[in-house]
């Protein structure tokens, strides 16, 4: 009979602990702030279908891209545009070319009195003191808002009223808490358990801003985790079940 030392048993215990820890690690998904509502529903449905646990890291698309380029351990990235995923793929951070998973819609929202459909007139009204916009450099919805203001030639008239949020989620917080009178956000915001009794909203003419094509990329880091779970989620986003959730939460589906 072979005797095993206490040291051998201790080593085996460590190996087992590492295996359990590795198995318990969740699939890490970087998600643009505009999709923080729909991602929760996608996570629940994905787990129900696969048993795979996921963790969503929410932030502005530009900031998440910088984090990924600096080595952040994300396996899948859902951006609010296609530019940032394309940039990552070109830089060698992706396993395959990004694909579209949703088309976004920009809205104007607020608690100010007046007809929200005539929002251009409301923005220049003296009753409106603060207007929230996400940082155009890091948030695609902020960039879309900037384009729309330029299209309607409102930049100079309301420039002093603009309050910039780090991401679209910060803009949403400003709107919900009444820090600002009005703000540009995503239509998906209306599906995030928002108290709509206090807020009015209207879609911004899509002709006034570039199409909000939202891309997803399977990241190279996922290979360090085996890649199977990340690939399953990446492919799940194209499934009928995921598309139903996406289209039911303020987005349109790619043609």
Coordinates of N, CA and C in Angstrom, one line a residue:
X1 N 0.8 -1.2 0.0 CA 0.0 0.0 0.0 C 0.9 1.3 0.0
X2 N 0.6 2.2 -0.9 CA 1.4 3.4 -1.1 C 0.9 4.4 -0.1
X3 N 1.8 4.9 0.7 CA 1.5 6.0 1.7 C 1.6 7.4 1.0
X4 N 0.6 8.2 1.2 CA 0.7 9.6 0.7 C 1.0 10.6 1.8
X5 N 1.9 11.4 1.6 CA 2.3 12.4 2.6 C 1.2 13.5 2.7
X6 N 1.2 14.2 3.8 CA 0.3 15.3 4.1 C 0.5 16.4 3.0
X7 N 1.7 16.5 2.6 CA 2.0 17.5 1.5 C 1.3 17.2 0.2
X8 N 1.3 15.9 -0.1 CA 0.6 15.5 -1.4 C -0.9 15.8 -1.2
X9 N -1.5 15.5 -0.1 CA -2.9 15.8 0.1 C -3.2 17.3 0.1
X10 N -2.3 18.1 0.6 CA -2.5 19.5 0.6 C -2.5 20.1 -0.9
X11 N -1.5 19.5 -1.7 CA -1.4 19.9 -3.1 C -2.7 19.6 -3.8
X12 N -3.2 18.4 -3.6 CA -4.4 17.9 -4.3 C -5.6 18.8 -3.9
X13 N -5.6 19.2 -2.6 CA -6.7 20.1 -2.1 C -6.7 21.4 -2.9
X14 N -5.5 22.0 -3.1 CA -5.3 23.2 -3.8 C -5.8 23.1 -5.2
X15 N -5.3 22.0 -5.9 CA -5.7 21.7 -7.3 C -7.3 21.7 -7.4
X16 N -7.9 21.0 -6.4 CA -9.3 20.8 -6.4 C -10.0 22.2 -6.3
X17 N -9.5 23.0 -5.3 CA -10.0 24.3 -5.1 C -9.9 25.2 -6.3
X18 N -8.8 25.1 -7.0 CA -8.6 25.9 -8.2 C -9.6 25.5 -9.3
X19 N -9.8 24.2 -9.4 CA -10.7 23.7 -10.4 C -12.1 24.1 -10.1
X20 N -12.5 24.1 -8.9 CA -13.9 24.6 -8.5 C -14.0 26.0 -8.7
X21 N -13.0 26.8 -8.4 CA -13.0 28.2 -8.6 C -13.1 28.6 -10.0
X22 N -12.3 27.8 -10.9 CA -12.4 28.1 -12.3 C -13.7 27.7 -12.9
X23 N -14.3 26.6 -12.4 CA -15.6 26.2 -12.9 C -16.7 27.2 -12.5
X24 N -16.5 27.9 -11.3 CA -17.5 28.8 -10.8 C -17.4 30.2 -11.4
X25 N -16.3 30.4 -12.1 CA -16.2 31.8 -12.7 C -17.3 32.0 -13.7
X26 N -17.8 33.2 -13.7 CA -18.9 33.6 -14.6 C -18.4 34.1 -15.9
X27 N -19.1 33.9 -17.0 CA -18.8 34.5 -18.3 C -18.9 36.0 -18.2
X28 N -17.8 36.7 -18.5 CA -17.7 38.2 -18.3 C -18.1 38.9 -19.6
X29 N -19.2 39.7 -19.6 CA -19.6 40.4 -20.8 C -19.6 41.9 -20.5
X30 N -18.8 42.6 -21.4 CA -18.8 44.0 -21.3 C -20.0 44.6 -22.1
X31 N -20.7 45.5 -21.5 CA -22.0 45.9 -22.1 C -22.1 47.4 -22.1
X32 N -22.4 48.0 -23.2 CA -22.6 49.5 -23.3 C -23.8 49.8 -22.4
X33 N -23.7 51.0 -21.8 CA -24.7 51.4 -20.8 C -26.1 51.5 -21.3
X34 N -26.3 51.7 -22.6 CA -27.6 51.8 -23.1 C -28.3 50.5 -23.1
X35 N -27.6 49.4 -23.0 CA -28.2 48.1 -23.0 C -28.3 47.4 -21.6
X36 N -28.1 48.2 -20.5 CA -28.1 47.6 -19.2 C -29.4 47.0 -18.8
X37 N -30.5 47.5 -19.4 CA -31.8 46.9 -19.1 C -32.0 45.6 -19.8
X38 N -31.8 45.6 -21.1 CA -32.0 44.4 -21.9 C -31.0 43.3 -21.6
X39 N -29.8 43.6 -21.2 CA -28.8 42.6 -20.9 C -29.3 41.7 -19.7
X40 N -29.9 42.3 -18.7 CA -30.4 41.5 -17.6 C -31.4 40.4 -18.0
X41 N -32.3 40.8 -19.0 CA -33.2 39.8 -19.5 C -32.6 38.8 -20.3
X42 N -31.6 39.2 -21.1 CA -30.9 38.2 -21.9 C -30.1 37.2 -21.0
X43 N -29.5 37.8 -20.0 CA -28.7 36.9 -19.0 C -29.6 35.8 -18.4
X44 N -30.8 36.2 -18.0 CA -31.7 35.3 -17.4 C -32.2 34.2 -18.3
X45 N -32.5 34.6 -19.6 CA -33.0 33.7 -20.6 C -31.8 32.7 -21.0
X46 N -30.6 33.3 -21.1 CA -29.5 32.5 -21.5 C -29.1 31.4 -20.4
X47 N -29.2 31.8 -19.2 CA -29.0 30.9 -18.1 C -30.0 29.8 -18.1
X48 N -31.3 30.2 -18.3 CA -32.3 29.2 -18.3 C -32.1 28.1 -19.4
X49 N -31.6 28.6 -20.5 CA -31.4 27.7 -21.6 C -30.1 26.9 -21.6
X50 N -29.1 27.4 -20.9 CA -27.8 26.8 -21.0 C -27.2 26.4 -19.6
X51 N -27.7 27.1 -18.6 CA -27.2 26.9 -17.2 C -25.9 27.7 -17.0
X52 N -25.5 28.5 -17.9 CA -24.3 29.2 -17.8 C -24.5 30.6 -17.1
X53 N -23.7 30.8 -16.1 CA -23.8 32.1 -15.3 C -23.0 33.2 -16.1
X54 N -23.5 34.4 -16.1 CA -22.8 35.5 -16.7 C -22.8 36.7 -15.8
X55 N -21.8 37.5 -16.0 CA -21.6 38.8 -15.3 C -21.5 39.9 -16.3
X56 N -22.3 40.9 -16.2 CA -22.3 42.1 -17.1 C -21.5 43.2 -16.4
X57 N -20.6 43.7 -17.2 CA -19.8 44.9 -16.7 C -20.3 46.1 -17.6
X58 N -21.0 47.1 -17.0 CA -21.6 48.2 -17.7 C -20.7 49.4 -17.8
X59 N -20.7 50.1 -18.9 CA -20.0 51.3 -19.1 C -20.2 51.9 -20.4
X60 N -19.6 53.1 -20.6 CA -19.6 53.7 -21.9 C -18.8 52.9 -22.9
X61 N -19.2 52.8 -24.1 CA -18.5 51.9 -25.1 C -17.1 52.3 -25.3
X62 N -16.8 53.5 -25.3 CA -15.4 54.0 -25.5 C -14.5 53.6 -24.3
X63 N -15.0 53.7 -23.1 CA -14.2 53.3 -21.9 C -14.0 51.8 -21.8
X64 N -15.1 51.1 -22.2 CA -14.9 49.6 -22.2 C -13.9 49.2 -23.2
X65 N -13.9 49.8 -24.4 CA -12.9 49.5 -25.4 C -11.5 49.8 -24.9
X66 N -11.3 50.9 -24.2 CA -10.0 51.2 -23.7 C -9.6 50.1 -22.6
X67 N -10.5 49.7 -21.8 CA -10.2 48.7 -20.8 C -9.8 47.4 -21.5
X68 N -10.5 47.0 -22.5 CA -10.2 45.8 -23.2 C -8.8 45.8 -23.8
X69 N -8.5 47.0 -24.4 CA -7.2 47.1 -25.0 C -6.1 47.1 -24.0
X70 N -6.4 47.4 -22.7 CA -5.5 47.4 -21.6 C -5.5 46.1 -20.9
X71 N -6.2 45.1 -21.4 CA -6.1 43.8 -20.8 C -7.2 43.4 -19.9
X72 N -8.3 44.1 -19.9 CA -9.5 43.7 -19.1 C -10.0 42.3 -19.5
X73 N -10.3 41.5 -18.5 CA -10.7 40.1 -18.8 C -12.1 39.9 -19.2
X74 N -12.5 40.6 -20.3 CA -13.9 40.4 -20.8 C -13.9 39.4 -22.0
X75 N -14.9 38.7 -22.1 CA -15.0 37.7 -23.2 C -15.9 38.0 -24.3
X76 N -16.9 38.8 -24.1 CA -17.8 39.3 -25.1 C -18.0 40.8 -24.9
X77 N -18.2 41.5 -26.0 CA -18.4 43.0 -25.8 C -19.6 43.4 -26.7
X78 N -20.6 43.9 -26.0 CA -21.8 44.5 -26.7 C -21.7 46.0 -26.7
X79 N -21.4 46.6 -27.8 CA -21.1 48.0 -27.9 C -22.4 48.7 -28.4
X80 N -22.4 50.0 -28.2 CA -23.6 50.9 -28.7 C -23.4 51.3 -30.1
X81 N -22.3 50.9 -30.7 CA -22.0 51.2 -32.1 C -21.2 50.0 -32.7
X82 N -20.8 50.2 -34.0 CA -19.9 49.2 -34.6 C -18.4 49.7 -34.7
X83 N -18.2 51.0 -34.5 CA -16.9 51.6 -34.6 C -15.9 51.0 -33.6
X84 N -16.4 50.9 -32.4 CA -15.5 50.4 -31.3 C -15.2 48.9 -31.5
X85 N -16.2 48.0 -31.8 CA -15.9 46.6 -32.1 C -14.9 46.5 -33.3
X86 N -15.2 47.3 -34.3 CA -14.3 47.2 -35.5 C -12.9 47.6 -35.1
X87 N -12.7 48.6 -34.3 CA -11.4 49.0 -33.8 C -10.7 47.9 -33.1
X88 N -11.5 47.2 -32.2 CA -10.9 46.1 -31.5 C -10.5 44.9 -32.4
X89 N -11.3 44.7 -33.4 CA -11.0 43.6 -34.3 C -9.7 43.9 -35.1
X90 N -9.7 45.1 -35.6 CA -8.5 45.6 -36.3 C -7.2 45.5 -35.5
X91 N -7.4 45.7 -34.2 CA -6.2 45.7 -33.3 C -5.8 44.3 -32.8
X92 N -6.6 43.3 -33.3 CA -6.3 41.9 -32.9 C -6.9 41.4 -31.6
X93 N -7.9 42.1 -31.1 CA -8.5 41.8 -29.8 C -9.8 40.9 -30.0
X94 N -10.2 40.6 -31.2 CA -11.3 39.8 -31.5 C -11.0 38.5 -32.2
X95 N -11.9 37.5 -32.0 CA -11.6 36.2 -32.6 C -12.3 36.1 -34.0
X96 N -13.3 37.0 -34.2 CA -13.9 37.0 -35.6 C -14.5 38.4 -35.7
X97 N -14.9 38.7 -37.0 CA -15.4 40.0 -37.2 C -16.7 40.3 -36.4
X98 N -16.9 41.5 -35.9 CA -18.1 41.9 -35.2 C -19.3 41.7 -36.0
X99 N -20.5 41.5 -35.4 CA -21.7 41.5 -36.1 C -22.7 42.4 -35.4
X100 N -23.8 42.8 -36.2 CA -24.8 43.6 -35.6 C -25.8 42.7 -34.8
X101 N -26.2 43.3 -33.7 CA -27.2 42.6 -32.9 C -28.5 43.4 -32.6
X102 N -28.4 44.7 -32.8 CA -29.5 45.6 -32.6 C -29.3 46.9 -33.3
X103 N -30.5 47.6 -33.5 CA -30.4 49.0 -34.0 C -31.1 49.9 -32.9
X104 N -30.4 50.9 -32.5 CA -30.9 51.8 -31.5 C -31.8 52.9 -31.9
X105 N -32.5 53.5 -31.0 CA -33.4 54.6 -31.3 C -33.1 55.7 -30.2
X106 N -32.8 57.0 -30.7 CA -32.6 58.1 -29.9 C -33.9 58.8 -29.5
X107 N -34.1 59.1 -28.2 CA -35.2 59.9 -27.8 C -34.8 61.1 -27.0
X108 N -35.8 62.1 -26.9 CA -35.6 63.2 -26.1 C -36.6 63.0 -24.9
X109 N -36.2 63.2 -23.7 CA -37.0 62.9 -22.6 C -36.9 64.0 -21.5
X110 N -37.9 64.1 -20.7 CA -37.9 65.1 -19.6 C -39.2 65.3 -18.9
X111 N -39.1 66.1 -17.8 CA -40.2 66.3 -16.9 C -40.8 67.7 -17.1
X112 N -40.3 68.5 -18.1 CA -40.7 69.9 -18.3 C -42.1 69.9 -18.8
X113 N -42.8 71.0 -18.5 CA -44.2 71.2 -19.0 C -44.1 71.6 -20.5
X114 N -45.1 71.3 -21.3 CA -45.1 71.7 -22.7 C -45.2 70.4 -23.6
X115 N -45.3 70.7 -24.8 CA -45.5 69.6 -25.8 C -44.1 69.0 -26.2
X116 N -43.8 67.8 -25.7 CA -42.5 67.2 -26.0 C -42.2 67.0 -27.4
X117 N -43.3 66.9 -28.2 CA -43.1 66.7 -29.7 C -42.5 67.9 -30.3
X118 N -42.7 69.0 -29.7 CA -42.0 70.2 -30.2 C -40.7 70.5 -29.4
X119 N -39.9 69.4 -29.2 CA -38.8 69.5 -28.3 C -37.8 70.5 -28.7
X120 N -37.6 70.8 -30.0 CA -36.6 71.8 -30.4 C -37.0 73.2 -29.8
X121 N -38.3 73.5 -29.8 CA -38.7 74.8 -29.2 C -38.5 74.8 -27.7
X122 N -38.8 73.6 -27.1 CA -38.6 73.5 -25.6 C -37.2 73.7 -25.2
X123 N -36.3 73.2 -25.9 CA -34.9 73.2 -25.6 C -34.4 74.7 -25.4
X124 N -34.9 75.6 -26.3 CA -34.4 77.0 -26.3 C -35.3 77.8 -25.3
X125 N -36.3 77.2 -24.8 CA -37.2 77.9 -23.8 C -36.4 78.2 -22.5
X126 N -36.7 79.4 -21.9 CA -35.9 79.7 -20.7 C -36.3 78.8 -19.5
X127 N -37.4 78.1 -19.6 CA -37.8 77.2 -18.5 C -36.9 76.0 -18.4
X128 N -36.3 75.7 -19.5 CA -35.4 74.6 -19.6 C -34.0 75.1 -19.3
X129 N -33.4 74.7 -18.1 CA -32.1 75.2 -17.6 C -31.0 74.2 -17.9
X130 N -31.3 72.9 -17.8 CA -30.3 71.9 -18.0 C -30.7 70.8 -18.9
X131 N -29.8 70.4 -19.9 CA -30.1 69.4 -20.8 C -29.0 68.3 -20.8
X132 N -29.3 67.1 -20.5 CA -28.3 66.1 -20.4 C -28.0 65.4 -21.7
X133 N -26.7 65.2 -21.9 CA -26.2 64.5 -23.1 C -25.0 63.6 -22.7
X134 N -24.9 62.4 -23.2 CA -23.8 61.5 -22.8 C -22.6 62.0 -23.6
X135 N -21.4 61.8 -23.0 CA -20.1 62.2 -23.6 C -20.0 61.7 -25.0
X136 N -20.0 62.6 -26.0 CA -19.9 62.1 -27.4 C -18.7 61.4 -27.8
X137 N -17.6 61.6 -27.0 CA -16.3 60.9 -27.3 C -16.3 59.4 -26.9
X138 N -17.1 59.1 -25.9 CA -17.1 57.7 -25.5 C -18.5 57.0 -25.6
X139 N -19.5 57.8 -25.8 CA -20.9 57.2 -25.8 C -21.5 57.5 -27.2
X140 N -21.8 56.4 -28.0 CA -22.4 56.6 -29.3 C -23.7 57.4 -29.3
X141 N -24.5 57.2 -28.2 CA -25.8 57.9 -28.1 C -25.6 59.4 -27.9
X142 N -24.5 59.7 -27.2 CA -24.1 61.1 -27.0 C -23.7 61.7 -28.3
X143 N -23.0 60.9 -29.1 CA -22.5 61.4 -30.5 C -23.8 61.6 -31.4
X144 N -24.8 60.7 -31.3 CA -26.0 60.9 -32.0 C -26.7 62.1 -31.6
X145 N -26.8 62.4 -30.3 CA -27.4 63.6 -29.8 C -26.8 64.9 -30.4
X146 N -25.4 64.8 -30.4 CA -24.6 66.0 -30.9 C -24.9 66.2 -32.4
X147 N -25.0 65.1 -33.1 CA -25.3 65.2 -34.5 C -26.7 65.8 -34.7
X148 N -27.7 65.4 -33.9 CA -29.0 65.9 -34.1 C -29.1 67.3 -33.7
X149 N -28.4 67.8 -32.7 CA -28.4 69.2 -32.3 C -27.8 70.0 -33.5
X150 N -26.8 69.5 -34.1 CA -26.2 70.2 -35.2 C -27.1 70.2 -36.4
X151 N -27.8 69.1 -36.6 CA -28.8 69.1 -37.7 C -29.9 70.1 -37.6
X152 N -30.3 70.3 -36.4 CA -31.4 71.3 -36.2 C -30.9 72.7 -35.8
X153 N -29.5 72.8 -35.9 CA -28.9 74.1 -35.7 C -29.2 74.7 -34.3
X154 N -29.1 73.8 -33.3 CA -29.4 74.2 -31.9 C -28.2 74.3 -31.0
X155 N -27.0 74.0 -31.6 CA -25.8 73.9 -30.7 C -25.5 75.2 -30.0
X156 N -25.4 76.3 -30.8 CA -25.1 77.6 -30.2 C -26.1 78.1 -29.2
X157 N -27.4 77.8 -29.5 CA -28.5 78.4 -28.7 C -28.6 77.7 -27.3
X158 N -28.2 76.4 -27.3 CA -28.4 75.7 -26.0 C -27.0 75.2 -25.4
X159 N -25.9 75.6 -26.0 CA -24.6 75.1 -25.6 C -24.4 75.3 -24.1
X160 N -24.8 76.4 -23.5 CA -24.6 76.7 -22.1 C -25.4 75.8 -21.2
X161 N -26.5 75.2 -21.7 CA -27.4 74.4 -20.9 C -27.0 72.9 -20.8
X162 N -26.0 72.5 -21.7 CA -25.7 71.1 -21.8 C -25.0 70.6 -20.5
X163 N -25.4 69.5 -20.0 CA -24.8 68.8 -18.9 C -24.3 67.4 -19.5
X164 N -23.0 67.1 -19.4 CA -22.5 65.9 -20.0 C -22.4 64.8 -19.0
X165 N -23.0 63.6 -19.3 CA -22.9 62.4 -18.5 C -21.8 61.6 -19.0
X166 N -21.1 60.8 -18.1 CA -20.0 59.9 -18.5 C -20.5 58.9 -19.4
X167 N -21.8 58.4 -19.2 CA -22.4 57.4 -20.1 C -23.9 57.7 -20.2
X168 N -24.5 56.9 -21.0 CA -26.0 57.1 -21.1 C -26.7 56.7 -19.8
X169 N -26.1 55.8 -19.0 CA -26.8 55.5 -17.7 C -26.7 56.6 -16.8
X170 N -25.7 57.5 -16.8 CA -25.6 58.6 -16.0 C -26.7 59.7 -16.4
X171 N -26.8 59.8 -17.7 CA -27.9 60.7 -18.3 C -29.3 60.2 -17.8
X172 N -29.5 58.9 -17.8 CA -30.7 58.3 -17.3 C -31.0 58.6 -15.8
X173 N -29.9 58.6 -15.0 CA -30.0 58.9 -13.6 C -30.3 60.4 -13.4
X174 N -29.7 61.2 -14.2 CA -30.1 62.7 -14.2 C -31.5 62.9 -14.5
X175 N -32.1 62.2 -15.4 CA -33.5 62.3 -15.8 C -34.4 61.8 -14.7
X176 N -34.1 60.7 -14.2 CA -34.9 60.1 -13.1 C -34.9 60.8 -11.8
X177 N -33.8 61.5 -11.5 CA -33.7 62.2 -10.3 C -34.1 63.7 -10.4
X178 N -34.3 64.1 -11.6 CA -34.7 65.5 -11.8 C -33.6 66.5 -11.8
X179 N -32.3 66.0 -11.9 CA -31.2 66.9 -11.9 C -31.2 67.8 -13.1
X180 N -31.7 67.2 -14.3 CA -31.9 68.0 -15.5 C -33.3 68.1 -15.9
X181 N -33.6 69.1 -16.7 CA -35.0 69.2 -17.2 C -35.3 68.3 -18.4
X182 N -34.3 68.1 -19.2 CA -34.5 67.3 -20.4 C -33.2 66.6 -20.7
X183 N -33.3 65.5 -21.6 CA -32.0 64.9 -21.9 C -32.2 63.9 -23.1
X184 N -31.1 63.6 -23.8 CA -31.2 62.7 -24.9 C -30.7 61.3 -24.4
X185 N -31.5 60.3 -24.7 CA -31.2 59.0 -24.2 C -31.7 58.0 -25.2
X186 N -31.7 56.7 -24.9 CA -32.1 55.6 -25.7 C -33.5 55.2 -25.4
X187 N -34.2 54.8 -26.4 CA -35.6 54.4 -26.2 C -35.7 53.2 -25.3
X188 N -34.6 52.4 -25.2 CA -34.6 51.3 -24.3 C -34.7 51.7 -22.8
X189 N -34.4 53.0 -22.6 CA -34.5 53.5 -21.2 C -35.9 53.4 -20.7
X190 N -36.9 53.5 -21.6 CA -38.3 53.4 -21.2 C -38.7 52.0 -20.7
X191 N -37.9 51.0 -20.9 CA -38.2 49.6 -20.6 C -37.4 49.2 -19.3
X192 N -36.8 50.1 -18.6 CA -36.0 49.8 -17.5 C -36.7 50.2 -16.1
X193 N -37.9 49.8 -16.0 CA -38.7 50.0 -14.8 C -38.7 51.5 -14.4
X194 N -38.8 52.4 -15.4 CA -38.8 53.8 -15.2 C -40.2 54.3 -14.8
X195 N -40.3 55.2 -13.9 CA -41.5 55.8 -13.5 C -41.9 56.8 -14.6
X196 N -42.7 56.4 -15.6 CA -42.9 57.2 -16.8 C -44.0 58.3 -16.5
X197 N -44.6 58.2 -15.3 CA -45.6 59.2 -15.0 C -45.0 60.6 -14.8
X198 N -43.7 60.6 -14.6 CA -43.0 61.9 -14.4 C -42.3 62.4 -15.7
X199 N -42.2 61.5 -16.6 CA -41.4 61.9 -17.8 C -42.3 61.8 -19.1
X200 N -42.0 62.8 -20.0 CA -42.5 62.8 -21.3 C -41.4 62.4 -22.3
X201 N -41.7 61.9 -23.4 CA -40.6 61.5 -24.3 C -41.1 61.6 -25.8
X202 N -40.2 61.7 -26.7 CA -40.5 61.7 -28.1 C -39.3 61.2 -28.9
X203 N -39.5 60.4 -29.9 CA -38.4 60.0 -30.8 C -37.8 61.1 -31.5
X204 N -36.5 61.1 -31.6 CA -35.8 62.1 -32.4 C -35.7 61.6 -33.8
X205 N -36.0 62.5 -34.8 CA -36.0 62.1 -36.2 C -34.7 61.4 -36.5
X206 N -34.8 60.1 -36.9 CA -33.6 59.4 -37.3 C -32.8 59.9 -38.4
X207 N -33.4 60.8 -39.2 CA -32.7 61.5 -40.3 C -31.6 62.5 -39.8
X208 N -31.7 62.8 -38.5 CA -30.9 63.9 -37.9 C -29.6 63.3 -37.3
X209 N -29.4 62.0 -37.3 CA -28.2 61.4 -36.7 C -27.9 60.1 -37.5
X210 N -26.6 59.7 -37.4 CA -26.2 58.4 -38.0 C -26.9 57.2 -37.4
X211 N -27.1 56.2 -38.2 CA -27.8 55.1 -37.7 C -27.1 54.4 -36.6
X212 N -27.8 54.1 -35.5 CA -27.2 53.5 -34.3 C -27.1 52.0 -34.5
X213 N -26.1 51.5 -35.1 CA -25.9 50.1 -35.3 C -25.1 49.6 -34.2
X214 N -25.6 48.7 -33.4 CA -25.0 48.1 -32.2 C -24.3 46.8 -32.5
X215 N -23.0 46.7 -32.3 CA -22.3 45.5 -32.6 C -21.8 44.7 -31.4
X216 N -21.6 43.4 -31.7 CA -21.1 42.5 -30.6 C -19.8 41.9 -31.2
X217 N -18.8 41.7 -30.3 CA -17.6 41.0 -30.8 C -17.2 40.0 -29.7
X218 N -16.8 38.8 -30.2 CA -16.2 37.8 -29.4 C -14.8 38.1 -29.2
X219 N -14.4 38.3 -27.9 CA -13.0 38.8 -27.6 C -12.0 37.6 -27.5
X220 N -10.8 38.0 -27.8 CA -9.7 37.0 -27.8 C -9.4 36.5 -26.4
X221 N -9.7 37.2 -25.4 CA -9.4 36.8 -24.0 C -10.2 35.5 -23.7
X222 N -11.4 35.3 -24.4 CA -12.2 34.2 -24.1 C -11.5 32.9 -24.3
X223 N -10.5 32.8 -25.1 CA -9.7 31.6 -25.4 C -9.0 31.1 -24.1
X224 N -8.7 32.1 -23.2 CA -8.0 31.7 -22.0 C -9.0 31.0 -21.0
X225 N -10.3 31.1 -21.3 CA -11.3 30.5 -20.5 C -11.9 29.3 -21.2
X226 N -11.3 28.9 -22.3 CA -11.8 27.8 -23.1 C -12.6 28.2 -24.3
X227 N -13.3 29.4 -24.2 CA -14.0 30.0 -25.3 C -15.4 29.4 -25.6
X228 N -15.8 28.2 -25.0 CA -17.0 27.6 -25.4 C -18.2 28.4 -24.9
X229 N -18.2 28.9 -23.6 CA -19.3 29.6 -23.1 C -19.5 31.0 -23.8
X230 N -18.4 31.6 -24.1 CA -18.4 32.9 -24.7 C -19.0 32.7 -26.1
X231 N -18.6 31.7 -26.8 CA -19.1 31.5 -28.2 C -20.6 31.1 -28.1
X232 N -21.1 30.4 -27.1 CA -22.5 30.1 -26.9 C -23.3 31.4 -26.8
X233 N -22.8 32.3 -26.0 CA -23.6 33.5 -25.8 C -23.5 34.4 -27.0
X234 N -22.4 34.4 -27.7 CA -22.3 35.2 -28.9 C -23.3 34.7 -30.0
X235 N -23.4 33.4 -30.1 CA -24.3 32.8 -31.0 C -25.8 32.9 -30.5
X236 N -26.0 32.9 -29.2 CA -27.3 33.0 -28.7 C -27.9 34.4 -29.1
X237 N -27.1 35.4 -29.2 CA -27.7 36.7 -29.5 C -28.4 36.8 -30.9
X238 N -28.1 35.8 -31.7 CA -28.7 35.7 -33.1 C -29.9 34.7 -33.1
X239 N -30.2 34.2 -31.9 CA -31.3 33.2 -31.8 C -32.7 33.9 -31.8
X240 N -33.7 33.2 -32.1 CA -35.1 33.8 -32.1 C -35.4 34.2 -30.7
X241 N -35.0 33.5 -29.7 CA -35.3 33.9 -28.3 C -34.7 35.2 -27.9
X242 N -33.4 35.4 -28.3 CA -32.7 36.7 -28.0 C -33.3 37.8 -28.8
X243 N -33.6 37.6 -30.0 CA -34.2 38.6 -30.9 C -35.5 39.1 -30.4
X244 N -36.3 38.2 -29.8 CA -37.6 38.6 -29.3 C -37.4 39.5 -28.1
X245 N -36.5 39.2 -27.2 CA -36.2 40.0 -26.1 C -35.7 41.4 -26.5
X246 N -34.7 41.4 -27.4 CA -34.1 42.7 -27.9 C -35.2 43.6 -28.6
X247 N -36.0 43.0 -29.4 CA -37.0 43.8 -30.1 C -38.1 44.3 -29.2
X248 N -38.3 43.6 -28.1 CA -39.3 44.0 -27.1 C -38.9 44.9 -26.1
X249 N -37.6 45.5 -26.2 CA -37.1 46.4 -25.2 C -36.5 47.6 -25.8
X250 N -37.2 48.2 -26.8 CA -36.8 49.5 -27.4 C -35.8 49.5 -28.5
X251 N -35.5 48.3 -29.1 CA -34.6 48.2 -30.2 C -35.3 47.6 -31.4
X252 N -34.7 47.9 -32.6 CA -35.1 47.2 -33.8 C -34.0 46.2 -34.2
X253 N -34.4 45.2 -34.9 CA -33.5 44.2 -35.3 C -32.8 44.5 -36.7
X254 N -31.6 44.1 -36.8 CA -30.9 44.4 -38.1 C -31.6 43.6 -39.2
X255 N -31.6 44.2 -40.4 CA -32.3 43.6 -41.6 C -31.6 42.3 -41.9

